[in-house]
PDB file of C-alpha atoms (C1' of nucleotides) in Angstrom:
ATOM      1  CA  MET A 191     -33.291   7.094 -30.085  1.00 71.00           C
ATOM      2  CA  THR A 192     -29.921   6.860 -28.531  1.00 77.00           C
ATOM      3  CA  THR A 193     -28.509   3.583 -27.374  1.00 92.00           C
ATOM      4  CA  ARG A 194     -27.071   3.449 -23.921  1.00 96.00           C
ATOM      5  CA  LEU A 195     -25.715   0.766 -21.645  1.00 98.00           C
ATOM      6  CA  GLY A 196     -28.343  -0.621 -19.286  1.00 97.00           C
ATOM      7  CA  THR A 197     -28.568  -2.552 -16.047  1.00 95.00           C
ATOM      8  CA  ASP A 198     -27.424  -5.862 -17.493  1.00 97.00           C
ATOM      9  CA  ASP A 199     -24.328  -4.274 -18.966  1.00 98.00           C
ATOM     10  CA  TYR A 200     -23.285  -3.003 -15.553  1.00 98.00           C
ATOM     11  CA  ALA A 201     -23.924  -6.238 -13.653  1.00 98.00           C
ATOM     12  CA  VAL A 202     -20.420  -7.556 -14.186  1.00 98.00           C
ATOM     13  CA  ASP A 203     -17.309  -7.711 -12.050  1.00 98.00           C
ATOM     14  CA  PRO A 204     -15.173  -4.561 -11.993  1.00 98.00           C
ATOM     15  CA  ALA A 205     -12.224  -5.920 -13.991  1.00 98.00           C
ATOM     16  CA  ALA A 206     -14.589  -6.999 -16.771  1.00 98.00           C
ATOM     17  CA  MET A 207     -16.414  -3.687 -16.523  1.00 98.00           C
ATOM     18  CA  ALA A 208     -13.190  -1.713 -16.803  1.00 98.00           C
ATOM     19  CA  GLN A 209     -12.181  -3.598 -19.934  1.00 98.00           C
ATOM     20  CA  ARG A 210     -15.589  -3.414 -21.577  1.00 98.00           C
ATOM     21  CA  LEU A 211     -15.788   0.326 -21.042  1.00 98.00           C
ATOM     22  CA  ILE A 212     -12.754   0.821 -23.266  1.00 98.00           C
ATOM     23  CA  GLY A 213     -14.117   1.886 -26.650  1.00 97.00           C
ATOM     24  CA  CYS A 214     -17.478   2.965 -25.241  1.00 98.00           C
ATOM     25  CA  ARG A 215     -18.506   6.611 -25.334  1.00 98.00           C
ATOM     26  CA  LEU A 216     -19.110   8.662 -22.201  1.00 98.00           C
ATOM     27  CA  VAL A 217     -21.806  11.253 -22.875  1.00 98.00           C
ATOM     28  CA  ARG A 218     -22.670  14.376 -20.908  1.00 98.00           C
ATOM     29  CA  ALA A 219     -25.911  15.917 -22.158  1.00 97.00           C
ATOM     30  CA  LEU A 220     -26.023  19.450 -20.784  1.00 96.00           C
ATOM     31  CA  PRO A 221     -29.310  21.075 -19.743  1.00 94.00           C
ATOM     32  CA  SER A 222     -28.926  23.264 -22.855  1.00 94.00           C
ATOM     33  CA  GLY A 223     -29.097  20.154 -24.988  1.00 94.00           C
ATOM     34  CA  ASP A 224     -25.462  20.300 -26.044  1.00 96.00           C
ATOM     35  CA  ARG A 225     -23.559  17.038 -25.930  1.00 98.00           C
ATOM     36  CA  LEU A 226     -20.051  16.630 -24.627  1.00 98.00           C
ATOM     37  CA  SER A 227     -18.622  13.186 -25.242  1.00 98.00           C
ATOM     38  CA  GLY A 228     -15.514  11.120 -25.642  1.00 98.00           C
ATOM     39  CA  VAL A 229     -14.407   7.549 -26.260  1.00 98.00           C
ATOM     40  CA  ILE A 230     -13.063   5.837 -23.155  1.00 98.00           C
ATOM     41  CA  VAL A 231      -9.445   4.719 -23.566  1.00 98.00           C
ATOM     42  CA  GLU A 232      -8.289   4.175 -19.981  1.00 98.00           C
ATOM     43  CA  THR A 233      -9.953   2.731 -16.862  1.00 98.00           C
ATOM     44  CA  GLU A 234      -9.174   1.128 -13.531  1.00 98.00           C
ATOM     45  CA  ALA A 235     -11.014  -1.530 -11.543  1.00 98.00           C
ATOM     46  CA  TYR A 236     -11.632  -1.205  -7.794  1.00 98.00           C
ATOM     47  CA  LEU A 237     -12.521  -4.485  -6.159  1.00 98.00           C
ATOM     48  CA  GLY A 238     -14.465  -3.406  -3.096  1.00 97.00           C
ATOM     49  CA  VAL A 239     -14.163  -4.272   0.588  1.00 97.00           C
ATOM     50  CA  LYS A 240     -11.119  -6.515   0.154  1.00 97.00           C
ATOM     51  CA  ASP A 241      -9.236  -3.995  -2.026  1.00 97.00           C
ATOM     52  CA  ARG A 242      -6.975  -1.819   0.094  1.00 97.00           C
ATOM     53  CA  ALA A 243      -6.908   0.852  -2.628  1.00 97.00           C
ATOM     54  CA  SER A 244     -10.707   1.133  -2.765  1.00 98.00           C
ATOM     55  CA  HIS A 245     -12.748   3.777  -0.993  1.00 98.00           C
ATOM     56  CA  ALA A 246     -14.901   0.873   0.200  1.00 98.00           C
ATOM     57  CA  PHE A 247     -11.988  -1.044   1.727  1.00 97.00           C
ATOM     58  CA  GLY A 248     -12.993  -2.871   4.892  1.00 97.00           C
ATOM     59  CA  GLY A 249     -16.629  -2.061   4.282  1.00 97.00           C
ATOM     60  CA  ARG A 250     -16.146   1.664   4.716  1.00 97.00           C
ATOM     61  CA  ARG A 251     -19.467   3.358   4.021  1.00 97.00           C
ATOM     62  CA  THR A 252     -19.873   7.102   4.519  1.00 98.00           C
ATOM     63  CA  ALA A 253     -21.778   9.990   3.004  1.00 97.00           C
ATOM     64  CA  ARG A 254     -18.942  10.447   0.533  1.00 98.00           C
ATOM     65  CA  ASN A 255     -18.880   6.931  -0.942  1.00 98.00           C
ATOM     66  CA  GLU A 256     -22.525   6.015  -0.391  1.00 98.00           C
ATOM     67  CA  SER A 257     -23.216   5.710  -4.115  1.00 98.00           C
ATOM     68  CA  MET A 258     -20.693   2.862  -4.378  1.00 98.00           C
ATOM     69  CA  TYR A 259     -23.360   0.833  -2.592  1.00 98.00           C
ATOM     70  CA  GLY A 260     -25.960   1.769  -5.160  1.00 98.00           C
ATOM     71  CA  PRO A 261     -27.184  -0.589  -7.888  1.00 98.00           C
ATOM     72  CA  PRO A 262     -24.996  -1.428 -10.886  1.00 98.00           C
ATOM     73  CA  GLY A 263     -25.065   1.474 -13.319  1.00 98.00           C
ATOM     74  CA  THR A 264     -24.819   4.158 -10.636  1.00 98.00           C
ATOM     75  CA  ALA A 265     -22.300   6.967 -11.090  1.00 98.00           C
ATOM     76  CA  TYR A 266     -19.889   7.450  -8.197  1.00 98.00           C
ATOM     77  CA  VAL A 267     -18.404  10.937  -8.448  1.00 98.00           C
ATOM     78  CA  TYR A 268     -16.086  12.018  -5.650  1.00 98.00           C
ATOM     79  CA  PHE A 269     -14.127  15.161  -4.842  1.00 98.00           C
ATOM     80  CA  THR A 270     -10.469  14.989  -3.874  1.00 98.00           C
ATOM     81  CA  TYR A 271      -7.359  17.088  -3.217  1.00 97.00           C
ATOM     82  CA  GLY A 272      -9.628  20.026  -2.562  1.00 97.00           C
ATOM     83  CA  MET A 273     -10.038  20.649  -6.292  1.00 97.00           C
ATOM     84  CA  HIS A 274     -10.669  17.604  -8.476  1.00 98.00           C
ATOM     85  CA  HIS A 275     -13.570  15.339  -9.268  1.00 98.00           C
ATOM     86  CA  CYS A 276     -13.274  11.740 -10.476  1.00 98.00           C
ATOM     87  CA  MET A 277     -15.986   9.550 -11.965  1.00 98.00           C
ATOM     88  CA  ASN A 278     -16.585   5.854 -11.421  1.00 98.00           C
ATOM     89  CA  VAL A 279     -19.099   3.420 -12.873  1.00 98.00           C
ATOM     90  CA  VAL A 280     -20.566   1.241 -10.125  1.00 98.00           C
ATOM     91  CA  CYS A 281     -20.934  -2.371 -11.273  1.00 98.00           C
ATOM     92  CA  GLY A 282     -21.073  -5.907  -9.864  1.00 98.00           C
ATOM     93  CA  GLU A 283     -23.990  -7.018  -7.721  1.00 97.00           C
ATOM     94  CA  PRO A 284     -26.437  -4.833  -5.813  1.00 94.00           C
ATOM     95  CA  ASP A 285     -24.903  -3.661  -2.494  1.00 95.00           C
ATOM     96  CA  GLU A 286     -21.453  -4.763  -3.627  1.00 98.00           C
ATOM     97  CA  PRO A 287     -19.268  -1.597  -3.570  1.00 98.00           C
ATOM     98  CA  VAL A 288     -17.174  -2.269  -6.680  1.00 98.00           C
ATOM     99  CA  ALA A 289     -16.559   0.126  -9.545  1.00 98.00           C
ATOM    100  CA  ALA A 290     -14.512   1.160 -12.552  1.00 98.00           C
ATOM    101  CA  LEU A 291     -12.764   4.541 -12.557  1.00 98.00           C
ATOM    102  CA  LEU A 292     -12.750   6.462 -15.842  1.00 98.00           C
ATOM    103  CA  ARG A 293      -9.227   7.765 -16.441  1.00 98.00           C
ATOM    104  CA  ALA A 294      -9.056   9.070 -20.015  1.00 98.00           C
ATOM    105  CA  LEU A 295     -11.122   9.810 -23.124  1.00 98.00           C
ATOM    106  CA  ILE A 296     -10.631  10.747 -26.731  1.00 98.00           C
ATOM    107  CA  PRO A 297     -12.638  13.996 -27.051  1.00 98.00           C
ATOM    108  CA  VAL A 298     -15.376  13.614 -29.666  1.00 98.00           C
ATOM    109  CA  GLU A 299     -18.356  15.957 -29.309  1.00 98.00           C
ATOM    110  CA  GLY A 300     -18.218  19.484 -27.901  1.00 98.00           C
ATOM    111  CA  VAL A 301     -14.457  19.748 -28.095  1.00 98.00           C
ATOM    112  CA  GLU A 302     -14.451  23.552 -28.050  1.00 97.00           C
ATOM    113  CA  ARG A 303     -16.627  23.567 -24.971  1.00 98.00           C
ATOM    114  CA  MET A 304     -14.275  21.109 -23.315  1.00 98.00           C
ATOM    115  CA  ARG A 305     -11.346  23.328 -24.200  1.00 98.00           C
ATOM    116  CA  LYS A 306     -13.079  26.261 -22.554  1.00 98.00           C
ATOM    117  CA  TYR A 307     -13.830  24.325 -19.357  1.00 98.00           C
ATOM    118  CA  ARG A 308     -10.270  23.019 -19.175  1.00 98.00           C
ATOM    119  CA  ALA A 309      -8.694  26.368 -19.987  1.00 97.00           C
ATOM    120  CA  ALA A 310     -10.384  27.843 -16.933  1.00 97.00           C
ATOM    121  CA  ARG A 311      -8.152  25.606 -14.788  1.00 97.00           C
ATOM    122  CA  THR A 312      -4.750  26.054 -16.400  1.00 96.00           C
ATOM    123  CA  ARG A 313      -2.530  28.699 -17.950  1.00 95.00           C
ATOM    124  CA  ARG A 314      -1.172  26.378 -20.609  1.00 95.00           C
ATOM    125  CA  SER A 315      -1.886  27.576 -24.102  1.00 94.00           C
ATOM    126  CA  PRO A 316      -2.582  26.295 -26.599  1.00 94.00           C
ATOM    127  CA  LEU A 317      -4.478  23.494 -24.904  1.00 96.00           C
ATOM    128  CA  ILE A 318      -3.997  20.576 -27.228  1.00 97.00           C
ATOM    129  CA  GLU A 319      -6.556  17.845 -27.717  1.00 97.00           C
ATOM    130  CA  THR A 320      -4.564  15.218 -25.848  1.00 98.00           C
ATOM    131  CA  ASP A 321      -4.618  17.473 -22.783  1.00 98.00           C
ATOM    132  CA  LEU A 322      -8.389  17.761 -22.524  1.00 98.00           C
ATOM    133  CA  CYS A 323      -9.412  14.397 -21.068  1.00 98.00           C
ATOM    134  CA  SER A 324      -6.124  12.623 -20.280  1.00 98.00           C
ATOM    135  CA  GLY A 325      -6.715  12.017 -16.591  1.00 98.00           C
ATOM    136  CA  PRO A 326      -9.604  11.316 -14.201  1.00 98.00           C
ATOM    137  CA  GLY A 327      -9.732  14.888 -12.941  1.00 98.00           C
ATOM    138  CA  LYS A 328      -9.265  16.415 -16.367  1.00 98.00           C
ATOM    139  CA  LEU A 329     -12.106  14.507 -18.001  1.00 98.00           C
ATOM    140  CA  CYS A 330     -14.460  15.633 -15.254  1.00 98.00           C
ATOM    141  CA  GLN A 331     -13.409  19.241 -15.843  1.00 98.00           C
ATOM    142  CA  ALA A 332     -13.897  18.881 -19.594  1.00 98.00           C
ATOM    143  CA  LEU A 333     -17.341  17.255 -19.350  1.00 98.00           C
ATOM    144  CA  ALA A 334     -18.573  19.385 -16.429  1.00 98.00           C
ATOM    145  CA  ILE A 335     -18.946  16.401 -14.120  1.00 98.00           C
ATOM    146  CA  ASP A 336     -19.103  17.168 -10.415  1.00 98.00           C
ATOM    147  CA  ARG A 337     -20.732  15.974  -7.210  1.00 98.00           C
ATOM    148  CA  GLY A 338     -24.085  17.095  -8.511  1.00 97.00           C
ATOM    149  CA  LEU A 339     -23.969  13.962 -10.662  1.00 98.00           C
ATOM    150  CA  ASP A 340     -22.941  11.632  -7.867  1.00 98.00           C
ATOM    151  CA  GLY A 341     -25.420   8.795  -7.555  1.00 98.00           C
ATOM    152  CA  VAL A 342     -27.189   9.286 -10.874  1.00 98.00           C
ATOM    153  CA  ASP A 343     -28.470   6.260 -12.750  1.00 98.00           C
ATOM    154  CA  LEU A 344     -26.444   5.946 -15.947  1.00 98.00           C
ATOM    155  CA  GLY A 345     -29.159   3.759 -17.438  1.00 97.00           C
ATOM    156  CA  ALA A 346     -31.911   6.344 -16.987  1.00 96.00           C
ATOM    157  CA  SER A 347     -32.738   9.123 -19.397  1.00 93.00           C
ATOM    158  CA  GLY A 348     -30.584  11.687 -17.632  1.00 95.00           C
ATOM    159  CA  GLY A 349     -27.684  13.907 -18.572  1.00 97.00           C
ATOM    160  CA  LEU A 350     -24.945  11.355 -18.006  1.00 98.00           C
ATOM    161  CA  PHE A 351     -24.742   7.978 -19.708  1.00 98.00           C
ATOM    162  CA  ILE A 352     -22.571   5.622 -21.720  1.00 98.00           C
ATOM    163  CA  GLU A 353     -23.057   4.495 -25.294  1.00 98.00           C
ATOM    164  CA  PRO A 354     -21.807   1.047 -26.263  1.00 97.00           C
ATOM    165  CA  SER A 355     -18.706   0.366 -28.239  1.00 94.00           C
ATOM    166  CA  THR A 356     -19.393  -0.069 -31.944  1.00 90.00           C
ATOM    167  CA  PRO A 357     -16.998  -1.623 -34.442  1.00 87.00           C
ATOM    168  CA  ALA A 358     -17.514   1.294 -36.796  1.00 88.00           C
ATOM    169  CA  LYS A 359     -16.955   4.174 -34.389  1.00 85.00           C
ATOM    170  CA  SER A 360     -14.665   2.773 -31.708  1.00 87.00           C
ATOM    171  CA  PRO A 361     -10.912   2.630 -32.013  1.00 88.00           C
ATOM    172  CA  SER A 362      -9.507  -0.855 -32.280  1.00 88.00           C
ATOM    173  CA  GLY A 363      -6.278  -1.873 -30.686  1.00 91.00           C
ATOM    174  CA  ARG A 364      -4.578  -3.829 -28.035  1.00 96.00           C
ATOM    175  CA  ILE A 365      -5.711  -3.271 -24.452  1.00 97.00           C
ATOM    176  CA  VAL A 366      -2.821  -3.477 -22.019  1.00 97.00           C
ATOM    177  CA  ARG A 367      -2.913  -3.974 -18.257  1.00 97.00           C
ATOM    178  CA  ALA A 368      -0.821  -2.081 -15.743  1.00 97.00           C
ATOM    179  CA  ARG A 369      -0.655  -1.123 -12.089  1.00 97.00           C
ATOM    180  CA  ARG A 370      -3.172   1.409 -10.929  1.00 97.00           C
ATOM    181  CA  VAL A 371      -2.072   5.019 -10.564  1.00 97.00           C
ATOM    182  CA  GLY A 372      -1.771   6.802  -7.231  1.00 96.00           C
ATOM    183  CA  VAL A 373      -2.311   3.833  -4.948  1.00 95.00           C
ATOM    184  CA  ASP A 374       1.280   2.956  -4.046  1.00 90.00           C
ATOM    185  CA  GLU A 375       0.458   2.657  -0.358  1.00 86.00           C
ATOM    186  CA  ALA A 376      -1.970  -0.200  -0.917  1.00 81.00           C
ATOM    187  CA  GLY A 377       0.524  -3.008  -0.381  1.00 90.00           C
ATOM    188  CA  ARG A 378      -0.032  -6.040  -2.549  1.00 94.00           C
ATOM    189  CA  TRP A 379      -3.129  -4.421  -4.006  1.00 96.00           C
ATOM    190  CA  ALA A 380      -0.900  -1.754  -5.502  1.00 96.00           C
ATOM    191  CA  ARG A 381       0.797  -4.423  -7.581  1.00 96.00           C
ATOM    192  CA  ARG A 382      -2.359  -5.874  -9.146  1.00 97.00           C
ATOM    193  CA  LEU A 383      -2.752  -5.142 -12.848  1.00 98.00           C
ATOM    194  CA  LEU A 384      -6.135  -3.448 -12.644  1.00 98.00           C
ATOM    195  CA  ARG A 385      -5.516  -0.507 -14.943  1.00 98.00           C
ATOM    196  CA  PHE A 386      -6.498  -0.949 -18.575  1.00 98.00           C
ATOM    197  CA  TYR A 387      -5.724   1.263 -21.543  1.00 98.00           C
ATOM    198  CA  LEU A 388      -5.505   1.269 -25.294  1.00 98.00           C
ATOM    199  CA  ALA A 389      -1.881   0.511 -25.972  1.00 96.00           C
ATOM    200  CA  ASP A 390      -1.329   2.903 -28.827  1.00 93.00           C
ATOM    201  CA  SER A 391      -3.523   5.792 -27.777  1.00 97.00           C
ATOM    202  CA  ARG A 392      -2.030   9.263 -27.414  1.00 97.00           C
ATOM    203  CA  TYR A 393      -4.961  10.187 -25.186  1.00 98.00           C
ATOM    204  CA  VAL A 394      -4.125   8.131 -22.078  1.00 98.00           C
ATOM    205  CA  SER A 395      -2.976   9.809 -18.862  1.00 98.00           C
ATOM    206  CA  ARG A 396       0.410   8.131 -18.972  1.00 96.00           C
ATOM    207  CA  LYS A 397       2.202   5.261 -20.644  1.00 93.00           C
TER     208      LYS A 397
ATOM    209  C1'  DA B   3     -13.507  21.700  17.235  1.00 61.55           C
ATOM    210  C1'  DT B   4      -9.430  20.122  15.210  1.00 61.55           C
ATOM    211  C1'  DG B   5      -6.123  17.809  12.362  1.00 61.55           C
ATOM    212  C1'  DA B   6      -4.708  14.737   8.704  1.00 61.55           C
ATOM    213  C1'  DC B   7      -5.487  13.116   4.329  1.00 61.55           C
ATOM    214  C1'  DG B   8      -6.204  12.422  -0.418  1.00 61.55           C
ATOM    215  C1'  DA B   9      -8.043   6.875  -6.810  1.00 61.55           C
ATOM    216  C1'  DT B  10      -4.743  14.700  -9.025  1.00 61.55           C
ATOM    217  C1'  DT B  11      -3.074  18.473 -11.581  1.00 61.55           C
ATOM    218  C1'  DT B  12      -0.208  22.251 -12.249  1.00 61.55           C
ATOM    219  C1'  DA B  13       3.802  25.019 -12.236  1.00 61.55           C
ATOM    220  C1'  DC B  14       8.406  25.363 -11.513  1.00 61.55           C
ATOM    221  C1'  DT B  15      13.714  23.850 -11.168  1.00 61.55           C
TER     222       DT B  15
ATOM    223  C1'  DG C  36      12.389  15.479 -11.662  1.00 61.55           C
ATOM    224  C1'  DT C  37       9.865  18.087  -7.010  1.00 61.55           C
ATOM    225  C1'  DA C  38       6.478  20.827  -4.594  1.00 61.55           C
ATOM    226  C1'  DA C  39       2.413  23.560  -4.071  1.00 61.55           C
ATOM    227  C1'  DA C  40      -2.406  24.136  -4.543  1.00 61.55           C
ATOM    228  C1'  DT C  41      -6.800  23.689  -1.794  1.00 61.55           C
ATOM    229  C1'  DC C  42     -10.911  21.998   0.854  1.00 61.55           C
ATOM    230  C1'  DG C  43     -14.535  18.352   1.676  1.00 61.55           C
ATOM    231  C1'  DT C  44     -14.554  14.553   4.449  1.00 61.55           C
ATOM    232  C1'  DC C  45     -13.703  11.622   8.213  1.00 61.55           C
ATOM    233  C1'  DA C  46     -11.763  10.049  12.565  1.00 61.55           C
ATOM    234  C1'  DT C  47     -10.708  11.515  17.002  1.00 61.55           C
ATOM    235  C1'  DA C  48     -11.780  14.176  21.073  1.00 61.55           C
TER     236       DA C  48
END
DNA sequence: ATGACGATTTACT
DNA sequence: GTAAATCGTCATA
């Protein structure tokens, strides 16, 4: 029996969610039964309708971001720049469109499979381990996460879920806060320290 | 029907 | 460091 985060774990505000996800393990169980997984080392919090940088800013609700309005524990996977997917963990209260974006992982299970999926999208070779999941788009490539997984319940017995942080298996270390990446046009919201990452990790998207 | 825009990544100078 | 890649989505008409 595998332990996974459940509804109660997701019913927290996005900044708390983003911090608690650090050290947890994101797991992609493929239809074949193979597991691809990695320990989360970098996240960002998106604070909903008031947050200019959020897809739900001003109450925006469209087909694309509909799953942000789902219950806590819903996956919000969106497609951007015509080529990349990014994965969020919806949290907070029901109908409150807040979430934590997953930005980087330490590859753990299925590393060779991840390398194969990533290699299909770049010419760089060799593809070193720190280049497999060091970015929101990269980790979705590596774990085969796309819009087909948008809206799934992370607490259900499906192919995408999160295992809790455990003292034995999770890296310890200082969590630092920083400005979020790629949201410079969001005015004062761009300055909020809503990005969290393990200070000494070589696996983060940037320092 | 059209046009502008990405919560990014890659390749190149 | 800069620029290109590439297309689903949304707002406007």
